[in-house]
Amino acid sequence: MNKEINLIIKPEFVDKYKNGYPLISQEAISDFSKVGDEGVILNLINSKNSFIVKGYYGKQNKGFGWILSSSKDEKIDVDFFISKIKSALKYREDFYADESTTTFRVFNGEGDGIGGLTIDFYDGYYVVTWYSIGIYEFRDDILEALKQSVDYKGIYQKKRFDAKGMYLDEADDFLFGQKAPEPLVVKENGVNFAIYLDDGAMVGVFLDQKEVRKTIRDKYAKGKTVLNTFSYTGAFSVFAACGGSKKTTSVDLAKRSLPKTKEQFEVNNIDANSQDIIVEDVFNYFKYAVRKKLLFDMVVLDPPSFARSKKHTFSASKDYVKLLKEAIQITNNGGVIVASTNSANFSMMTFRDFIKKAFYQLKGKYKVEESFSLPKDFRVNPKFKEGDYLKVVFIRKLK
Ligand code: SAH
């Protein structure tokens, strides 16, 4: 059982927590020095000693922990986690029933009532991701709750925190049941993905882009030339090819992206040799494309929030306008730029301003066709809209 302590919330924050705000921030607490070790259960009380809410201490870039319950007598035990997981499963009944999609998010942190924890489903295999030492301290109860709540082929975990040698003796990614085949082939809207559950932090696909991929395939790709930048394993290219694109060009700096992208085409019976897969810095590729006067009907931009390569540092909040300007120059008139970012540092409004600025500076015209945020399985807590980090805009370049 994890230890419990009382902490006093500053008066000006009491209403916020009473109203369901899920993130524990340091500035809301009067005396944080008393907090102790990560994983401690925090009873947040007001200055008159009345209980307000209950949470746990776990340091993430976002804050110092997450609220778990507004009930004073709530025990944070296996039954508590079972009830959270069961309601998350119920919310996703449609996903389980859909045979054309066998991979999705089952539990999305604070959106499902437990910040710092996500669970993804890959055709019978579950991957639990821990985002702090604090939440990892609850692992025995959470894993037990998961085992009691789902039929699983196997369970894996990913630790997304820096534990500096703690837990070194513990099992790594694979935990229970059977090991998955390598690759494990899963489906998203009828398209196959080759997934590796035991190969580091990333398994081969980012599940939050499913609606964007489907939209590219169903509405935009037919007959078009597509440039996919920051392409990783080429998921956008594969969907474009499945939608009948004329040709896709995938560009990523990581050497692994080449065999990985080939494989994603191959598991969909598309000849990878009919597509271009280029290992290069995207910013060099833009220069090359301008020099060669290459023009594309569709350009996908999906950079990381922050990246450092040999020659360039890219930060989405500072450099997205520049990135858009590069893309605009190599997009055909009438063509579409899919601008995406997972940066939580700025809003959709700011992102729309970046787009406006880029076209204004190039004296170009455009029209926003549609935009996307997180899909339904990436459930967002209505009291924590910041949790919806994804912003994707389909922009048509006009003459
Ligand atoms: N769009 C991908 C996910 C991108 S992840 C998808 O839908 O699956 C970010 C990718 O950007 C990583 O694969 C990383 O290798 C690549 N990357 C980072 N900086 C880069 C640069 N300067 N040029 C090319 N690729 C870069």
GROMACS .gro file of C-alpha atoms and ligand atoms in nm:
model
  425
    1MET     CA    1   0.000   0.000   0.000
    2ASN     CA    2   0.142   0.338  -0.090
    3LYS     CA    3   0.193   0.589   0.190
    4GLU     CA    4  -0.057   0.874   0.231
    5ILE     CA    5   0.010   1.228   0.343
    6ASN     CA    6  -0.193   1.547   0.372
    7LEU     CA    7  -0.089   1.860   0.186
    8ILE     CA    8  -0.251   2.199   0.209
    9ILE     CA    9  -0.367   2.363  -0.117
   10LYS     CA   10  -0.333   2.738  -0.141
   11PRO     CA   11  -0.679   2.903  -0.107
   12GLU     CA   12  -0.680   3.044  -0.460
   13PHE     CA   13  -0.644   2.691  -0.606
   14VAL     CA   14  -0.912   2.515  -0.400
   15ASP     CA   15  -1.201   2.577  -0.640
   16LYS     CA   16  -1.002   2.462  -0.938
   17TYR     CA   17  -0.942   2.120  -0.781
   18LYS     CA   18  -1.300   2.100  -0.652
   19ASN     CA   19  -1.410   2.152  -1.012
   20GLY     CA   20  -1.211   1.858  -1.141
   21TYR     CA   21  -0.878   1.996  -1.260
   22PRO     CA   22  -0.653   1.685  -1.274
   23LEU     CA   23  -0.293   1.808  -1.268
   24ILE     CA   24  -0.109   1.876  -0.940
   25SER     CA   25   0.116   2.176  -0.983
   26GLN     CA   26   0.385   2.279  -0.741
   27GLU     CA   27   0.253   2.634  -0.714
   28ALA     CA   28  -0.085   2.508  -0.587
   29ILE     CA   29   0.069   2.348  -0.280
   30SER     CA   30   0.169   2.547   0.030
   31ASP     CA   31   0.449   2.329   0.154
   32PHE     CA   32   0.580   2.094  -0.108
   33SER     CA   33   0.892   2.007   0.091
   34LYS     CA   34   0.684   1.762   0.296
   35VAL     CA   35   0.594   1.554  -0.004
   36GLY     CA   36   0.842   1.266   0.035
   37ASP     CA   37   0.899   1.004  -0.235
   38GLU     CA   38   0.725   0.965  -0.565
   39GLY     CA   39   0.427   0.732  -0.550
   40VAL     CA   40   0.301   0.880  -0.222
   41ILE     CA   41  -0.075   0.935  -0.211
   42LEU     CA   42  -0.152   1.300  -0.153
   43ASN     CA   43  -0.467   1.408   0.025
   44LEU     CA   44  -0.508   1.769  -0.072
   45ILE     CA   45  -0.682   1.965   0.205
   46ASN     CA   46  -0.771   2.329   0.256
   47SER     CA   47  -0.624   2.545   0.529
   48LYS     CA   48  -0.910   2.443   0.762
   49ASN     CA   49  -0.815   2.077   0.727
   50SER     CA   50  -1.111   1.979   0.505
   51PHE     CA   51  -1.049   1.718   0.240
   52ILE     CA   52  -1.066   1.843  -0.119
   53VAL     CA   53  -0.923   1.573  -0.350
   54LYS     CA   54  -0.680   1.282  -0.357
   55GLY     CA   55  -0.394   1.219  -0.598
   56TYR     CA   56  -0.041   1.087  -0.626
   57TYR     CA   57   0.303   1.240  -0.644
   58GLY     CA   58   0.483   1.169  -0.973
   59LYS     CA   59   0.709   1.415  -1.151
   60GLN     CA   60   0.654   1.468  -1.523
   61ASN     CA   61   0.739   1.760  -1.745
   62LYS     CA   62   0.377   1.863  -1.701
   63GLY     CA   63   0.360   1.879  -1.322
   64PHE     CA   64   0.400   1.700  -0.992
   65GLY     CA   65   0.130   1.440  -1.012
   66TRP     CA   66  -0.232   1.376  -1.088
   67ILE     CA   67  -0.562   1.377  -0.904
   68LEU     CA   68  -0.721   1.032  -0.875
   69SER     CA   69  -1.040   1.085  -0.676
   70SER     CA   70  -1.265   1.339  -0.510
   71SER     CA   71  -1.379   1.090  -0.251
   72LYS     CA   72  -1.209   1.097   0.087
   73ASP     CA   73  -1.253   0.726   0.153
   74GLU     CA   74  -1.138   0.606  -0.189
   75LYS     CA   75  -0.874   0.335  -0.156
   76ILE     CA   76  -0.620   0.346  -0.436
   77ASP     CA   77  -0.598  -0.029  -0.478
   78VAL     CA   78  -0.655  -0.303  -0.738
   79ASP     CA   79  -1.033  -0.246  -0.731
   80PHE     CA   80  -0.987   0.124  -0.793
   81PHE     CA   81  -0.771   0.053  -1.098
   82ILE     CA   82  -1.014  -0.215  -1.222
   83SER     CA   83  -1.298   0.035  -1.215
   84LYS     CA   84  -1.096   0.292  -1.413
   85ILE     CA   85  -0.981   0.034  -1.668
   86LYS     CA   86  -1.331  -0.113  -1.708
   87SER     CA   87  -1.483   0.226  -1.781
   88ALA     CA   88  -1.203   0.294  -2.030
   89LEU     CA   89  -1.281  -0.038  -2.202
   90LYS     CA   90  -1.652   0.043  -2.216
   91TYR     CA   91  -1.579   0.378  -2.380
   92ARG     CA   92  -1.391   0.191  -2.653
   93GLU     CA   93  -1.641  -0.090  -2.722
   94ASP     CA   94  -1.675   0.026  -3.084
   95PHE     CA   95  -1.301  -0.001  -3.136
   96TYR     CA   96  -1.290  -0.360  -3.012
   97ALA     CA   97  -1.583  -0.446  -3.239
   98ASP     CA   98  -1.424  -0.297  -3.553
   99GLU     CA   99  -1.238  -0.572  -3.736
  100SER     CA  100  -1.070  -0.335  -3.979
  101THR     CA  101  -0.879  -0.167  -3.692
  102THR     CA  102  -0.693  -0.392  -3.451
  103THR     CA  103  -0.479  -0.128  -3.283
  104PHE     CA  104  -0.586   0.170  -3.073
  105ARG     CA  105  -0.539   0.341  -2.738
  106VAL     CA  106  -0.726   0.172  -2.454
  107PHE     CA  107  -0.636   0.406  -2.171
  108ASN     CA  108  -0.531   0.767  -2.217
  109GLY     CA  109  -0.390   0.908  -1.894
  110GLU     CA  110  -0.591   1.183  -1.726
  111GLY     CA  111  -0.857   1.148  -1.999
  112ASP     CA  112  -0.941   0.812  -1.841
  113GLY     CA  113  -0.888   0.924  -1.484
  114ILE     CA  114  -0.522   0.836  -1.419
  115GLY     CA  115  -0.264   1.083  -1.545
  116GLY     CA  116   0.081   0.945  -1.624
  117LEU     CA  117  -0.045   0.609  -1.754
  118THR     CA  118  -0.138   0.497  -2.104
  119ILE     CA  119  -0.231   0.154  -2.239
  120ASP     CA  120  -0.231   0.069  -2.609
  121PHE     CA  121  -0.382  -0.234  -2.781
  122TYR     CA  122  -0.211  -0.420  -3.064
  123ASP     CA  123  -0.426  -0.712  -3.176
  124GLY     CA  124  -0.450  -0.887  -2.840
  125TYR     CA  125  -0.127  -0.748  -2.695
  126TYR     CA  126  -0.128  -0.461  -2.446
  127VAL     CA  127   0.149  -0.205  -2.398
  128VAL     CA  128   0.145  -0.012  -2.070
  129THR     CA  129   0.348   0.311  -2.064
  130TRP     CA  130   0.457   0.467  -1.734
  131TYR     CA  131   0.535   0.839  -1.749
  132SER     CA  132   0.681   0.890  -1.399
  133ILE     CA  133   0.846   0.703  -1.116
  134GLY     CA  134   0.537   0.788  -0.913
  135ILE     CA  135   0.293   0.600  -1.134
  136TYR     CA  136   0.543   0.314  -1.172
  137GLU     CA  137   0.525   0.270  -0.795
  138PHE     CA  138   0.164   0.152  -0.847
  139ARG     CA  139   0.267  -0.101  -1.113
  140ASP     CA  140   0.177  -0.419  -0.923
  141ASP     CA  141  -0.181  -0.309  -0.860
  142ILE     CA  142  -0.227  -0.159  -1.207
  143LEU     CA  143  -0.093  -0.467  -1.387
  144GLU     CA  144  -0.306  -0.693  -1.169
  145ALA     CA  145  -0.610  -0.478  -1.252
  146LEU     CA  146  -0.532  -0.498  -1.622
  147LYS     CA  147  -0.490  -0.876  -1.611
  148GLN     CA  148  -0.828  -0.909  -1.437
  149SER     CA  149  -1.003  -0.676  -1.683
  150VAL     CA  150  -0.896  -0.794  -2.030
  151ASP     CA  151  -0.830  -1.112  -2.228
  152TYR     CA  152  -0.474  -1.069  -2.342
  153LYS     CA  153  -0.224  -1.257  -2.552
  154GLY     CA  154   0.065  -1.069  -2.392
  155ILE     CA  155   0.145  -0.758  -2.187
  156TYR     CA  156   0.444  -0.527  -2.242
  157GLN     CA  157   0.557  -0.207  -2.073
  158LYS     CA  158   0.750   0.108  -2.164
  159LYS     CA  159   0.914   0.332  -1.907
  160ARG     CA  160   0.907   0.694  -2.019
  161PHE     CA  161   1.090   0.838  -1.722
  162ASP     CA  162   1.449   0.875  -1.618
  163ALA     CA  163   1.506   0.653  -1.316
  164LYS     CA  164   1.886   0.686  -1.300
  165GLY     CA  165   1.961   0.323  -1.224
  166MET     CA  166   1.656   0.255  -1.008
  167TYR     CA  167   1.469  -0.064  -1.099
  168LEU     CA  168   1.767  -0.187  -1.300
  169ASP     CA  169   1.706  -0.545  -1.199
  170GLU     CA  170   1.349  -0.543  -1.323
  171ALA     CA  171   1.206  -0.705  -1.630
  172ASP     CA  172   1.211  -0.474  -1.925
  173ASP     CA  173   0.951  -0.448  -2.196
  174PHE     CA  174   0.794  -0.794  -2.199
  175LEU     CA  175   0.594  -0.882  -1.887
  176PHE     CA  176   0.326  -1.152  -1.913
  177GLY     CA  177   0.161  -1.402  -2.146
  178GLN     CA  178   0.303  -1.485  -2.487
  179LYS     CA  179   0.563  -1.280  -2.669
  180ALA     CA  180   0.432  -1.117  -2.985
  181PRO     CA  181   0.571  -1.221  -3.324
  182GLU     CA  182   0.829  -0.983  -3.471
  183PRO     CA  183   0.687  -0.812  -3.655
  184LEU     CA  184   0.333  -0.825  -3.526
  185VAL     CA  185   0.106  -0.723  -3.812
  186VAL     CA  186  -0.191  -0.512  -3.700
  187LYS     CA  187  -0.456  -0.325  -3.897
  188GLU     CA  188  -0.573   0.033  -3.903
  189ASN     CA  189  -0.877   0.100  -4.120
  190GLY     CA  190  -0.786  -0.199  -4.331
  191VAL     CA  191  -0.419  -0.107  -4.377
  192ASN     CA  192  -0.144  -0.324  -4.225
  193PHE     CA  193   0.133  -0.208  -3.994
  194ALA     CA  194   0.439  -0.409  -3.895
  195ILE     CA  195   0.485  -0.351  -3.521
  196TYR     CA  196   0.776  -0.438  -3.292
  197LEU     CA  197   0.668  -0.437  -2.928
  198ASP     CA  198   1.013  -0.515  -2.790
  199ASP     CA  199   1.226  -0.264  -2.976
  200GLY     CA  200   1.270   0.050  -2.767
  201ALA     CA  201   1.036   0.335  -2.694
  202MET     CA  202   0.861   0.346  -3.031
  203VAL     CA  203   0.684   0.046  -3.180
  204GLY     CA  204   0.651   0.160  -3.543
  205VAL     CA  205   0.336   0.369  -3.559
  206PHE     CA  206   0.188   0.671  -3.384
  207LEU     CA  207  -0.172   0.578  -3.318
  208ASP     CA  208  -0.297   0.935  -3.272
  209GLN     CA  209  -0.281   1.009  -3.649
  210LYS     CA  210  -0.535   0.748  -3.759
  211GLU     CA  211  -0.801   0.996  -3.875
  212VAL     CA  212  -0.545   1.199  -4.068
  213ARG     CA  213  -0.411   0.889  -4.244
  214LYS     CA  214  -0.760   0.775  -4.335
  215THR     CA  215  -0.850   1.120  -4.467
  216ILE     CA  216  -0.536   1.131  -4.684
  217ARG     CA  217  -0.616   0.790  -4.829
  218ASP     CA  218  -0.989   0.842  -4.882
  219LYS     CA  219  -1.009   1.206  -4.991
  220TYR     CA  220  -0.677   1.345  -5.111
  221ALA     CA  221  -0.429   1.088  -5.243
  222LYS     CA  222  -0.576   0.958  -5.568
  223GLY     CA  223  -0.348   1.032  -5.863
  224LYS     CA  224  -0.128   1.268  -5.660
  225THR     CA  225   0.245   1.297  -5.597
  226VAL     CA  226   0.306   1.299  -5.222
  227LEU     CA  227   0.609   1.418  -5.026
  228ASN     CA  228   0.610   1.286  -4.669
  229THR     CA  229   0.866   1.466  -4.455
  230PHE     CA  230   0.983   1.343  -4.111
  231SER     CA  231   0.836   1.020  -4.236
  232TYR     CA  232   0.960   0.773  -3.964
  233THR     CA  233   0.821   0.436  -4.083
  234GLY     CA  234   0.628   0.597  -4.369
  235ALA     CA  235   0.276   0.553  -4.232
  236PHE     CA  236   0.138   0.855  -4.421
  237SER     CA  237   0.306   0.735  -4.743
  238VAL     CA  238   0.155   0.389  -4.710
  239PHE     CA  239  -0.195   0.533  -4.665
  240ALA     CA  240  -0.142   0.767  -4.961
  241ALA     CA  241  -0.028   0.471  -5.175
  242CYS     CA  242  -0.331   0.271  -5.062
  243GLY     CA  243  -0.545   0.565  -5.174
  244GLY     CA  244  -0.400   0.546  -5.524
  245SER     CA  245  -0.129   0.813  -5.514
  246LYS     CA  246   0.085   0.845  -5.827
  247LYS     CA  247   0.401   0.821  -5.620
  248THR     CA  248   0.515   0.884  -5.263
  249THR     CA  249   0.849   1.024  -5.148
  250SER     CA  250   0.937   0.966  -4.781
  251VAL     CA  251   1.220   1.163  -4.621
  252ASP     CA  252   1.366   1.098  -4.277
  253LEU     CA  253   1.707   1.147  -4.124
  254ALA     CA  254   1.714   0.817  -3.935
  255LYS     CA  255   1.889   0.534  -4.122
  256ARG     CA  256   1.638   0.285  -3.982
  257SER     CA  257   1.356   0.465  -4.156
  258LEU     CA  258   1.457   0.311  -4.490
  259PRO     CA  259   1.415  -0.061  -4.409
  260LYS     CA  260   1.122   0.018  -4.179
  261THR     CA  261   0.937   0.211  -4.450
  262LYS     CA  262   1.009  -0.062  -4.707
  263GLU     CA  263   0.862  -0.315  -4.469
  264GLN     CA  264   0.543  -0.109  -4.418
  265PHE     CA  265   0.489  -0.102  -4.795
  266GLU     CA  266   0.562  -0.471  -4.825
  267VAL     CA  267   0.316  -0.581  -4.557
  268ASN     CA  268   0.056  -0.404  -4.771
  269ASN     CA  269   0.168  -0.573  -5.094
  270ILE     CA  270   0.295  -0.248  -5.242
  271ASP     CA  271   0.624  -0.267  -5.430
  272ALA     CA  272   0.857  -0.046  -5.223
  273ASN     CA  273   1.076   0.004  -5.532
  274SER     CA  274   0.795   0.196  -5.696
  275GLN     CA  275   0.820   0.457  -5.418
  276ASP     CA  276   1.104   0.689  -5.313
  277ILE     CA  277   1.244   0.645  -4.963
  278ILE     CA  278   1.521   0.890  -4.883
  279VAL     CA  279   1.744   0.906  -4.575
  280GLU     CA  280   1.831   1.274  -4.543
  281ASP     CA  281   1.787   1.588  -4.340
  282VAL     CA  282   1.452   1.732  -4.449
  283PHE     CA  283   1.599   2.081  -4.467
  284ASN     CA  284   1.863   1.966  -4.716
  285TYR     CA  285   1.598   1.787  -4.914
  286PHE     CA  286   1.396   2.109  -4.945
  287LYS     CA  287   1.702   2.284  -5.091
  288TYR     CA  288   1.754   1.999  -5.336
  289ALA     CA  289   1.388   2.003  -5.437
  290VAL     CA  290   1.395   2.378  -5.502
  291ARG     CA  291   1.715   2.345  -5.707
  292LYS     CA  292   1.564   2.063  -5.913
  293LYS     CA  293   1.234   2.253  -5.941
  294LEU     CA  294   1.043   1.959  -5.796
  295LEU     CA  295   0.677   2.021  -5.719
  296PHE     CA  296   0.440   1.793  -5.528
  297ASP     CA  297   0.060   1.774  -5.514
  298MET     CA  298   0.071   1.698  -5.143
  299VAL     CA  299   0.335   1.770  -4.879
  300VAL     CA  300   0.302   1.620  -4.531
  301LEU     CA  301   0.484   1.798  -4.248
  302ASP     CA  302   0.496   1.608  -3.920
  303PRO     CA  303   0.812   1.713  -3.737
  304PRO     CA  304   0.895   1.630  -3.377
  305SER     CA  305   0.833   1.918  -3.130
  306PHE     CA  306   1.205   1.948  -3.095
  307ALA     CA  307   1.493   1.791  -3.288
  308ARG     CA  308   1.861   1.845  -3.327
  309SER     CA  309   2.047   1.718  -3.633
  310LYS     CA  310   2.411   1.782  -3.728
  311LYS     CA  311   2.332   2.107  -3.901
  312HIS     CA  312   1.994   2.215  -3.772
  313THR     CA  313   1.800   2.257  -3.455
  314PHE     CA  314   1.427   2.254  -3.505
  315SER     CA  315   1.174   2.370  -3.249
  316ALA     CA  316   0.810   2.360  -3.356
  317SER     CA  317   0.715   2.670  -3.159
  318LYS     CA  318   0.998   2.876  -3.311
  319ASP     CA  319   1.053   2.728  -3.656
  320TYR     CA  320   0.720   2.606  -3.790
  321VAL     CA  321   0.667   2.919  -4.004
  322LYS     CA  322   1.002   2.858  -4.173
  323LEU     CA  323   0.915   2.493  -4.229
  324LEU     CA  324   0.584   2.589  -4.388
  325LYS     CA  325   0.756   2.837  -4.619
  326GLU     CA  326   0.988   2.562  -4.741
  327ALA     CA  327   0.689   2.337  -4.808
  328ILE     CA  328   0.484   2.607  -4.982
  329GLN     CA  329   0.761   2.660  -5.236
  330ILE     CA  330   0.753   2.300  -5.353
  331THR     CA  331   0.376   2.250  -5.352
  332ASN     CA  332   0.180   2.279  -5.676
  333ASN     CA  333  -0.091   2.541  -5.702
  334GLY     CA  334  -0.408   2.362  -5.600
  335GLY     CA  335  -0.201   2.116  -5.399
  336VAL     CA  336  -0.240   2.041  -5.029
  337ILE     CA  337  -0.003   2.080  -4.736
  338VAL     CA  338  -0.085   1.864  -4.434
  339ALA     CA  339   0.068   2.055  -4.144
  340SER     CA  340   0.086   1.859  -3.821
  341THR     CA  341   0.234   1.918  -3.478
  342ASN     CA  342   0.219   1.737  -3.146
  343SER     CA  343   0.368   2.028  -2.959
  344ALA     CA  344   0.174   2.102  -2.641
  345ASN     CA  345   0.343   2.444  -2.615
  346PHE     CA  346   0.104   2.628  -2.842
  347SER     CA  347  -0.264   2.621  -2.932
  348MET     CA  348  -0.451   2.555  -3.256
  349MET     CA  349  -0.505   2.930  -3.282
  350THR     CA  350  -0.132   2.995  -3.272
  351PHE     CA  351  -0.076   2.717  -3.522
  352ARG     CA  352  -0.329   2.880  -3.760
  353ASP     CA  353  -0.137   3.205  -3.715
  354PHE     CA  354   0.186   3.030  -3.820
  355ILE     CA  355   0.011   2.923  -4.140
  356LYS     CA  356  -0.120   3.272  -4.204
  357LYS     CA  357   0.222   3.422  -4.147
  358ALA     CA  358   0.402   3.178  -4.378
  359PHE     CA  359   0.165   3.245  -4.669
  360TYR     CA  360   0.165   3.619  -4.600
  361GLN     CA  361   0.544   3.633  -4.609
  362LEU     CA  362   0.549   3.451  -4.944
  363LYS     CA  363   0.254   3.658  -5.071
  364GLY     CA  364   0.063   3.337  -5.131
  365LYS     CA  365  -0.304   3.247  -5.096
  366TYR     CA  366  -0.451   2.944  -4.926
  367LYS     CA  367  -0.766   2.787  -4.794
  368VAL     CA  368  -0.797   2.562  -4.489
  369GLU     CA  369  -0.980   2.247  -4.600
  370GLU     CA  370  -1.015   2.073  -4.262
  371SER     CA  371  -0.839   2.023  -3.934
  372PHE     CA  372  -0.795   1.748  -3.676
  373SER     CA  373  -0.712   1.702  -3.311
  374LEU     CA  374  -0.685   1.378  -3.113
  375PRO     CA  375  -0.910   1.087  -3.216
  376LYS     CA  376  -1.179   0.945  -2.985
  377ASP     CA  377  -0.962   0.672  -2.831
  378PHE     CA  378  -0.715   0.939  -2.716
  379ARG     CA  379  -0.975   1.056  -2.467
  380VAL     CA  380  -0.928   1.407  -2.333
  381ASN     CA  381  -1.030   1.523  -1.986
  382PRO     CA  382  -1.276   1.811  -2.040
  383LYS     CA  383  -1.116   1.993  -1.745
  384PHE     CA  384  -0.772   1.959  -1.902
  385LYS     CA  385  -0.798   2.065  -2.265
  386GLU     CA  386  -0.418   2.100  -2.280
  387GLY     CA  387  -0.418   1.721  -2.295
  388ASP     CA  388  -0.529   1.750  -2.659
  389TYR     CA  389  -0.185   1.826  -2.800
  390LEU     CA  390  -0.241   1.718  -3.162
  391LYS     CA  391  -0.305   1.983  -3.427
  392VAL     CA  392  -0.333   1.894  -3.795
  393VAL     CA  393  -0.446   2.132  -4.071
  394PHE     CA  394  -0.510   2.045  -4.437
  395ILE     CA  395  -0.415   2.360  -4.630
  396ARG     CA  396  -0.487   2.407  -5.000
  397LYS     CA  397  -0.240   2.631  -5.180
  398LEU     CA  398  -0.429   2.864  -5.414
  399LYS     CA  399  -0.307   3.047  -5.722
  400SAH     N1  400   0.538   1.141  -3.942
  400SAH     C1  401   0.576   1.019  -3.872
  400SAH     C2  402   0.626   1.044  -3.731
  400SAH     C3  403   0.741   1.140  -3.723
  400SAH     S1  404   0.839   1.114  -3.584
  400SAH     C4  405   0.459   0.923  -3.871
  400SAH     O1  406   0.349   0.959  -3.907
  400SAH     O2  407   0.477   0.807  -3.834
  400SAH     C5  408   0.967   1.227  -3.616
  400SAH     C6  409   1.068   1.180  -3.717
  400SAH     O3  410   1.143   1.294  -3.756
  400SAH     C7  411   1.170   1.079  -3.665
  400SAH     O4  412   1.161   0.962  -3.742
  400SAH     C8  413   1.306   1.149  -3.684
  400SAH     O5  414   1.406   1.059  -3.731
  400SAH     C9  415   1.273   1.251  -3.790
  400SAH     N2  416   1.358   1.372  -3.796
  400SAH    C10  417   1.391   1.456  -3.696
  400SAH     N3  418   1.463   1.560  -3.746
  400SAH    C11  419   1.473   1.541  -3.878
  400SAH    C12  420   1.535   1.615  -3.985
  400SAH     N4  421   1.599   1.729  -3.962
  400SAH     N5  422   1.524   1.566  -4.110
  400SAH    C13  423   1.459   1.450  -4.134
  400SAH     N6  424   1.399   1.379  -4.040
  400SAH    C14  425   1.406   1.422  -3.913
   0.00000   0.00000   0.00000
